[in-house]
Coordinates of C-alpha atoms in Angstrom, one line a residue:
M1 CA 9.4 -41.6 -40.3
V2 CA 10.8 -39.5 -37.2
V3 CA 8.6 -36.5 -36.1
M4 CA 10.7 -33.7 -34.3
S5 CA 8.9 -31.2 -32.3
W6 CA 10.6 -27.7 -32.2
G7 CA 10.2 -25.0 -29.6
L8 CA 11.8 -22.3 -27.5
L9 CA 12.6 -23.0 -23.7
G10 CA 11.1 -20.6 -21.5
P11 CA 11.8 -19.8 -17.8
E12 CA 10.9 -22.5 -15.2
K13 CA 8.3 -20.1 -13.7
L14 CA 6.6 -17.2 -15.4
D15 CA 6.0 -14.1 -13.4
R16 CA 2.3 -13.1 -13.1
T17 CA 1.4 -9.9 -14.8
R18 CA 0.1 -7.5 -12.2
R19 CA -3.5 -6.8 -12.2
T20 CA -3.3 -3.0 -11.8
R21 CA -6.2 -1.3 -13.2
T22 CA -5.6 2.4 -13.2
L23 CA -8.2 3.2 -15.8
G24 CA -6.4 6.5 -16.2
L25 CA -7.3 7.6 -12.7
G26 CA -4.2 7.2 -10.8
A27 CA -3.5 10.9 -10.4
S28 CA -7.1 11.4 -9.2
V29 CA -6.5 8.6 -6.7
R30 CA -3.4 10.0 -5.3
A31 CA -4.9 13.7 -5.2
F32 CA -7.8 12.6 -3.0
N33 CA -5.7 10.6 -0.9
D34 CA -3.1 13.3 -0.5
L35 CA -6.0 15.7 0.4
A36 CA -7.2 13.2 3.1
V37 CA -3.9 12.9 4.9
P38 CA -1.1 14.8 3.3
G39 CA 2.2 12.9 3.1
L40 CA 1.2 9.7 4.7
G41 CA 1.6 7.6 1.7
G42 CA 0.6 3.9 2.5
V43 CA 2.2 3.7 6.2
W44 CA 0.1 2.5 8.8
F45 CA 2.4 1.5 11.5
G46 CA 5.8 2.8 12.6
K47 CA 8.1 0.1 12.0
Q48 CA 7.7 0.6 8.3
L49 CA 9.2 3.9 8.4
F50 CA 11.8 2.6 10.8
L51 CA 13.0 -0.1 8.4
A52 CA 13.0 2.3 5.4
V53 CA 15.0 4.9 7.1
L54 CA 17.4 2.5 8.5
G55 CA 17.9 1.0 5.1
V56 CA 18.8 4.6 3.9
A57 CA 21.4 5.0 6.8
I58 CA 22.9 1.5 6.4
A59 CA 23.9 2.3 2.7
E60 CA 25.0 5.7 3.6
Q61 CA 27.3 4.2 6.3
V62 CA 28.7 1.7 3.8
R63 CA 29.4 4.3 1.0
N64 CA 31.0 6.6 3.6
S65 CA 33.4 3.7 4.4
G66 CA 34.4 3.3 1.0
G67 CA 31.9 0.3 0.1
Q68 CA 29.3 0.2 -2.4
A69 CA 25.6 0.0 -1.3
A70 CA 22.4 1.3 -3.1
N71 CA 19.5 2.6 -1.1
I72 CA 16.7 0.7 -2.5
A73 CA 18.6 -2.9 -2.5
T74 CA 19.8 -2.2 1.2
A75 CA 16.6 -1.0 2.4
N76 CA 14.8 -4.2 0.9
A77 CA 17.3 -6.4 2.5
A78 CA 17.0 -4.8 5.9
E79 CA 13.2 -5.3 5.7
A80 CA 13.7 -8.9 4.3
L81 CA 16.0 -9.7 7.5
A82 CA 13.4 -8.0 9.7
C83 CA 10.6 -10.1 8.5
W84 CA 12.7 -13.3 8.4
L85 CA 13.8 -12.8 12.0
A86 CA 10.0 -12.2 13.2
L87 CA 8.8 -15.1 11.2
D88 CA 11.4 -17.4 12.5
S89 CA 10.5 -16.5 16.0
N90 CA 6.7 -16.8 15.5
G91 CA 6.8 -20.2 13.9
W92 CA 6.4 -18.7 10.2
Q93 CA 2.7 -17.6 11.0
S94 CA 1.5 -14.8 8.5
D95 CA 0.8 -11.4 9.8
S96 CA -0.3 -8.3 8.2
R97 CA 2.8 -6.5 9.4
L98 CA 5.1 -9.1 7.7
R99 CA 5.8 -10.1 4.3
G100 CA 7.5 -13.1 2.6
A101 CA 6.1 -16.0 5.0
S102 CA 5.7 -18.1 2.1
K103 CA 8.7 -17.2 -0.1
M104 CA 11.3 -17.1 2.7
Q105 CA 10.4 -20.1 4.6
G106 CA 13.6 -22.6 4.4
K107 CA 15.9 -20.1 3.5
E108 CA 18.7 -20.1 6.3
D109 CA 21.7 -18.2 4.4
L110 CA 21.2 -14.8 5.7
A111 CA 24.3 -13.2 4.2
F112 CA 23.7 -9.9 2.5
A113 CA 24.6 -11.2 -1.0
K114 CA 21.7 -13.7 -0.8
V115 CA 19.1 -11.5 1.2
S116 CA 19.6 -8.6 -1.2
Q117 CA 18.7 -10.5 -4.1
R118 CA 15.4 -10.0 -5.8
S119 CA 14.5 -13.7 -5.5
F120 CA 15.0 -13.8 -1.7
Y121 CA 12.1 -11.5 -0.8
V122 CA 8.8 -10.2 -2.2
T123 CA 8.4 -7.9 -5.2
Q124 CA 6.4 -5.3 -3.4
P125 CA 8.0 -4.4 -0.1
M126 CA 6.6 -2.2 2.4
R127 CA 9.4 0.2 1.6
M128 CA 7.4 1.3 -1.6
R129 CA 4.8 2.8 0.6
T130 CA 7.2 5.0 2.5
V131 CA 8.6 7.1 -0.1
Q132 CA 6.5 10.2 0.4
P133 CA 6.2 10.1 4.2
L134 CA 9.9 9.7 4.8
L135 CA 10.4 13.1 3.1
A136 CA 7.2 14.8 4.4
L137 CA 8.0 13.8 8.0
G138 CA 11.6 15.0 7.5
L139 CA 13.3 11.6 8.2
V140 CA 15.2 11.9 5.0
T141 CA 16.6 14.9 2.8
S142 CA 16.5 14.8 -1.0
N143 CA 16.3 17.1 -4.0
S144 CA 13.9 14.4 -5.7
Q145 CA 11.1 12.1 -4.8
R146 CA 13.3 9.3 -5.7
F147 CA 14.2 6.7 -2.8
S148 CA 17.6 6.1 -4.4
G149 CA 18.5 9.6 -3.9
F150 CA 17.5 9.9 -0.1
S151 CA 20.1 10.8 2.7
C152 CA 19.1 10.2 6.4
S153 CA 18.4 13.4 8.3
E154 CA 19.3 14.5 11.5
Q155 CA 15.8 13.6 12.7
G156 CA 16.1 10.4 10.8
Y157 CA 19.2 9.4 12.8
A158 CA 17.6 10.3 16.0
F159 CA 14.5 8.3 15.3
I160 CA 16.8 5.2 14.5
E161 CA 18.8 5.8 17.6
E162 CA 15.9 5.9 19.9
A163 CA 14.1 3.0 18.1
C164 CA 17.3 0.8 18.6
S165 CA 17.8 1.9 22.2
K166 CA 16.7 -1.3 23.7
S167 CA 19.0 -3.3 21.5
N168 CA 22.2 -1.1 21.7
P169 CA 25.0 -2.2 22.1
C170 CA 23.9 -4.9 19.7
Y171 CA 27.1 -7.1 19.2
Y172 CA 29.9 -6.3 21.6
S173 CA 30.2 -2.6 21.4
K174 CA 28.5 -2.2 18.1
S175 CA 25.1 -0.5 17.8
V176 CA 22.4 -2.1 15.5
L177 CA 23.4 0.4 12.8
D178 CA 27.0 -0.2 12.9
H179 CA 26.6 -4.1 13.0
L180 CA 24.1 -3.9 10.1
A181 CA 26.7 -1.8 8.1
D182 CA 29.1 -4.4 8.4
W183 CA 26.6 -7.0 7.3
A184 CA 25.8 -4.8 4.0
N185 CA 29.6 -4.4 3.6
K186 CA 29.5 -8.2 3.0
K187 CA 31.5 -8.8 6.3
P188 CA 31.0 -12.3 7.7
V189 CA 28.7 -11.3 10.9
N190 CA 26.0 -13.1 12.5
V191 CA 22.4 -11.3 12.1
K192 CA 20.7 -14.1 13.9
L193 CA 20.7 -12.2 17.0
E194 CA 18.0 -11.8 19.6
K195 CA 18.8 -8.1 19.8
L196 CA 18.5 -7.6 16.3
R197 CA 15.1 -9.2 16.2
T198 CA 13.9 -7.0 19.1
A199 CA 15.0 -3.9 17.2
L200 CA 13.9 -4.9 13.6
S201 CA 10.8 -7.2 13.9
P202 CA 7.7 -5.5 12.9
L203 CA 5.8 -7.4 15.5
E204 CA 7.7 -5.5 18.2
P205 CA 6.6 -2.1 19.1
L206 CA 8.8 0.9 18.7
P207 CA 10.2 2.2 22.1
K208 CA 8.2 5.2 23.6
R209 CA 10.8 8.0 22.8
S210 CA 10.9 7.0 19.0
R211 CA 7.0 7.0 19.0
E212 CA 7.2 10.4 20.4
I213 CA 9.7 11.6 17.7
L214 CA 7.4 10.1 14.9
R215 CA 4.4 11.9 16.5
E216 CA 6.4 15.2 16.5
Q217 CA 7.2 14.8 12.9
L218 CA 3.7 14.0 12.0
V219 CA 2.4 17.3 13.3
Q220 CA 5.4 19.3 12.3
G221 CA 6.8 17.9 9.0
S222 CA 6.6 19.5 5.6
G223 CA 3.6 19.7 3.2
D224 CA 0.1 20.5 4.6
A225 CA 1.0 19.7 8.2
N226 CA -2.1 21.5 9.5
R227 CA -4.4 19.2 7.6
R228 CA -2.5 16.2 8.7
R229 CA -2.4 17.3 12.3
A230 CA -6.2 17.9 12.2
A231 CA -6.7 14.3 10.8
L232 CA -4.6 12.9 13.5
A233 CA -6.6 14.8 15.9
W234 CA -10.0 13.4 14.5
V235 CA -8.7 9.7 14.7
E236 CA -7.3 10.4 18.2
N237 CA -10.8 11.4 19.2
L238 CA -12.3 8.3 17.4
H239 CA -9.7 6.2 19.4
K240 CA -11.1 7.7 22.7
S241 CA -14.8 8.0 21.9
R242 CA -15.6 5.0 19.9
P243 CA -18.6 6.4 17.9
D244 CA -21.6 4.1 17.0
S245 CA -21.7 6.0 13.7
I246 CA -20.0 8.4 11.5
D247 CA -22.3 10.4 9.3
W248 CA -21.0 12.3 6.1
D249 CA -23.5 15.0 7.3
S250 CA -21.7 15.7 10.4
K251 CA -18.4 17.1 10.2
P252 CA -15.8 16.5 13.1
D253 CA -14.9 19.7 14.8
S254 CA -11.1 19.0 14.3
L255 CA -11.6 19.4 10.3
T256 CA -12.2 22.4 8.2
D257 CA -15.2 22.5 6.1
E258 CA -12.9 22.3 3.1
H259 CA -11.2 19.2 4.4
W260 CA -14.3 17.4 4.9
K261 CA -15.8 18.3 1.5
D262 CA -12.6 16.7 0.2
L263 CA -12.9 13.5 2.1
R264 CA -16.5 13.3 1.1
A265 CA -16.0 13.9 -2.5
G266 CA -13.0 11.6 -2.4
A267 CA -15.2 8.6 -1.0
K268 CA -17.8 9.2 -3.7
F269 CA -15.1 9.1 -6.3
F270 CA -13.6 6.0 -4.7
L271 CA -17.0 4.2 -4.8
A272 CA -17.4 5.1 -8.5
R273 CA -14.0 3.7 -9.3
E274 CA -14.7 0.4 -7.3
A275 CA -18.0 0.1 -9.3
A276 CA -16.1 0.5 -12.6
I277 CA -13.7 -2.4 -11.4
A278 CA -16.8 -4.3 -10.5
L279 CA -18.1 -3.9 -13.8
L280 CA -15.0 -5.0 -15.5
D281 CA -14.8 -8.1 -13.1
Q282 CA -18.3 -9.1 -14.0
T283 CA -17.4 -9.0 -17.7
E284 CA -14.2 -11.1 -17.1
S285 CA -16.4 -13.5 -15.2
Q286 CA -18.8 -13.9 -17.9
M287 CA -16.2 -14.3 -20.5
A288 CA -14.6 -17.0 -18.4
N289 CA -17.9 -19.2 -18.3
Q290 CA -17.5 -19.4 -22.3
S291 CA -15.7 -21.9 -24.4
E292 CA -13.8 -19.1 -25.9
P293 CA -13.0 -16.1 -23.6
R294 CA -14.4 -13.3 -25.7
F295 CA -17.4 -11.0 -25.4
P296 CA -18.9 -9.5 -28.5
L297 CA -20.1 -5.9 -27.5
D298 CA -23.0 -6.1 -30.0
S299 CA -24.5 -9.1 -28.0
E300 CA -27.2 -8.8 -25.4
L301 CA -26.1 -7.8 -22.1
S302 CA -26.7 -10.1 -19.1
K303 CA -29.0 -9.0 -16.2
A304 CA -25.8 -9.0 -14.1
L305 CA -23.9 -6.7 -16.4
V306 CA -26.8 -4.3 -16.8
Q307 CA -27.1 -4.0 -13.0
A308 CA -23.2 -3.4 -12.6
I309 CA -23.4 -0.6 -15.4
Q310 CA -26.4 0.8 -13.6
S311 CA -24.6 0.9 -10.2
L312 CA -21.4 2.4 -11.9
Q313 CA -23.6 5.4 -13.3
Q314 CA -25.3 5.9 -10.0
H315 CA -22.0 6.4 -8.2
C316 CA -20.8 8.5 -10.9
Q317 CA -23.7 10.8 -10.7
A318 CA -23.4 11.0 -6.9
F319 CA -19.9 12.1 -7.4
L320 CA -20.9 14.8 -9.8
D321 CA -23.7 16.0 -7.4
E322 CA -21.0 16.7 -5.1
N323 CA -19.9 19.5 -7.4
H324 CA -16.5 19.4 -6.0
D325 CA -13.5 17.9 -7.8
P326 CA -10.0 19.4 -6.9
T327 CA -8.5 17.0 -9.4
Q328 CA -10.8 17.8 -12.5
L329 CA -10.0 14.2 -14.0
A330 CA -12.3 12.4 -11.7
S331 CA -15.3 14.7 -13.0
E332 CA -14.1 13.8 -16.6
F333 CA -14.4 10.0 -16.0
C334 CA -17.7 10.2 -14.2
R335 CA -19.1 12.3 -17.0
E336 CA -17.8 9.8 -19.5
C337 CA -19.9 7.1 -17.7
V338 CA -23.1 9.1 -16.9
N339 CA -23.2 10.5 -20.6
A340 CA -23.0 7.1 -22.3
N341 CA -26.0 6.8 -24.6
T342 CA -26.1 3.1 -24.4
P343 CA -24.9 0.4 -21.8
T344 CA -22.6 -0.9 -24.6
I345 CA -20.9 2.5 -25.2
M346 CA -20.4 2.6 -21.4
L347 CA -18.7 -1.0 -21.4
E348 CA -16.7 -0.1 -24.5
R349 CA -15.2 3.2 -23.0
L350 CA -14.4 1.3 -19.7
V351 CA -12.7 -1.6 -21.7
K352 CA -10.6 1.0 -23.4
R353 CA -9.5 2.7 -20.2
D354 CA -8.5 -0.8 -18.8
D355 CA -6.5 -2.4 -21.7
R356 CA -4.7 -4.7 -19.3
V357 CA -7.1 -7.2 -17.9
L358 CA -9.5 -6.8 -20.8
R359 CA -9.0 -4.9 -24.1
L360 CA -10.8 -4.4 -27.4
R361 CA -10.2 -6.0 -30.7
G362 CA -12.7 -4.4 -32.9
R363 CA -16.0 -5.0 -31.5
L364 CA -14.7 -7.7 -29.2
V365 CA -13.8 -7.7 -25.7
V366 CA -10.8 -10.0 -25.4
P367 CA -8.3 -11.1 -22.6
G368 CA -5.3 -8.7 -22.0
P369 CA -2.0 -9.7 -20.5
A370 CA -3.4 -9.6 -16.9
Y371 CA -6.4 -11.8 -17.5
R372 CA -6.9 -14.5 -15.1
G373 CA -10.2 -16.2 -16.3
A374 CA -11.3 -17.1 -13.0
S375 CA -15.1 -17.4 -12.8
I376 CA -15.0 -15.3 -9.9
P377 CA -12.0 -12.9 -10.5
Q378 CA -9.5 -12.1 -7.7
P379 CA -9.3 -8.7 -6.2
D380 CA -7.3 -6.2 -8.3
E381 CA -4.1 -4.9 -7.0
P382 CA -4.1 -1.4 -5.9
A383 CA -3.7 1.2 -8.7
D384 CA -1.3 2.9 -6.4
P385 CA 1.1 1.0 -3.8
E386 CA 0.2 3.5 -1.3
E387 CA -3.5 2.2 -1.2
E388 CA -3.0 -1.1 0.2
S389 CA -5.1 -1.3 3.1
P390 CA -3.9 -3.2 6.6
K391 CA -6.0 -5.9 7.9
P392 CA -5.7 -6.0 11.7
A393 CA -8.2 -7.9 13.4
D394 CA -9.1 -6.3 16.7
Q395 CA -11.5 -4.8 19.0
Y396 CA -11.6 -1.4 17.1
D397 CA -14.7 -1.4 15.0
I398 CA -14.7 2.2 13.5
P399 CA -18.0 2.7 11.7
W400 CA -16.2 4.4 8.7
P401 CA -18.4 6.3 6.3
E402 CA -18.6 4.4 3.0
G403 CA -15.7 4.9 0.6
I404 CA -13.5 7.0 2.9
S405 CA -9.8 7.2 1.9
E406 CA -7.8 4.5 3.0
R407 CA -5.4 6.9 4.5
I408 CA -7.7 8.0 7.2
K409 CA -7.9 4.3 8.1
N410 CA -4.3 3.9 7.9
L411 CA -3.7 6.9 10.2
F412 CA -6.2 5.4 12.7
W413 CA -3.8 2.6 13.0
L414 CA -0.6 4.5 13.1
N415 CA -2.0 6.6 15.9
L416 CA -2.9 3.2 17.7
D417 CA 0.6 2.2 17.1
L418 CA 1.9 5.6 18.6
H419 CA 0.1 4.9 21.7
G420 CA 1.9 1.6 21.9
E421 CA -1.3 -0.3 21.5
L422 CA -1.1 -2.0 17.9
S423 CA 0.4 -5.2 19.3
K424 CA -2.5 -5.7 21.6
T425 CA -5.0 -6.0 18.9
G426 CA -3.7 -9.2 16.9
T427 CA -3.5 -9.1 13.3
S428 CA -4.8 -11.3 10.5
D429 CA -3.2 -13.0 7.4
E430 CA -0.5 -11.0 5.5
V431 CA -1.7 -8.5 2.9
N432 CA 0.8 -9.1 0.3
P433 CA 2.5 -12.6 0.5

């Protein structure tokens, strides 16, 4: 008797479902971050903005010459080329200013048709964190918030020109922009050039005049430029003074009372959200230690789960005690947690909000599509791409108040870069391989 097995062939490699736990709080996260530093997005060093606006300019030049080029694909390819050139020059050592050390190693064909493919580079390029600041700082113009509709502004072209000043002309009489436009137009050009590496590499500091343009746009751009200017003045003072402590009860002189209240309330909210994710992680960890990954809501809660629930309620109450919520939605979440009559109700509500890593099936908590099943769950990916924090390893140990918006920290590093000092700090492993 012949036994035949039937099945469907799947792809050689399955993409991992992203562990993005928004918990329905994405709008509140973005609101508090934008109140902290309006228009900064997830930018923390100047080359992020340069590579993104350069990609827009390249695509624009290709289209003006009769070719076809989409902003997103072109900007992703320019960023991938920049990181490849930097990694190739440093022996493929990971760095928080680079992406794709693992994915691009061994790839030698740098034709635009290859580099622009999704499989060549990372799925979460730095470009994604520049959408808001490109507009807010006036480096692009657009009638929408979509990167695909951006056009390079006069300030954007001036920024590119100064950023490439040390490398122009790049190849014979062609500028960096012209040479890369030929590349994006699928002409057989050599992009493994030292001048291109110097201009594009995220590890190379921007020339002085381009840094001055960026600082000017930070303090004069659109949106709430006054609040952005005030935040920049504060981190500049921290850069000079290196305080031993920063107390939520002591407002910096450069910030208004309302700005400081927004920062403090935002910090309390971020801590509550982190406590909620910690509770869900603890639940996942407990499920992973069982023969079948499921958790009956009616079962007795472990001591670790009870402690995680109490921590969440304490952080939620601390936020509510601020009596300051410009978003309204954050208060709704915190009241929902504080007013839960029992720990079980609290956990049930939170799992309903998750429904991605963990989800409910009747009275059972079961794995969702992004469940990993690790006994110690890996950190969740940011609910907002702008949130990703850099991890430079350096001598600047600022004692930030607990929970403060990552945008304030990012602005500190950007200000350091505007002084031409970021490359002196050294950096740690890449944030998003």
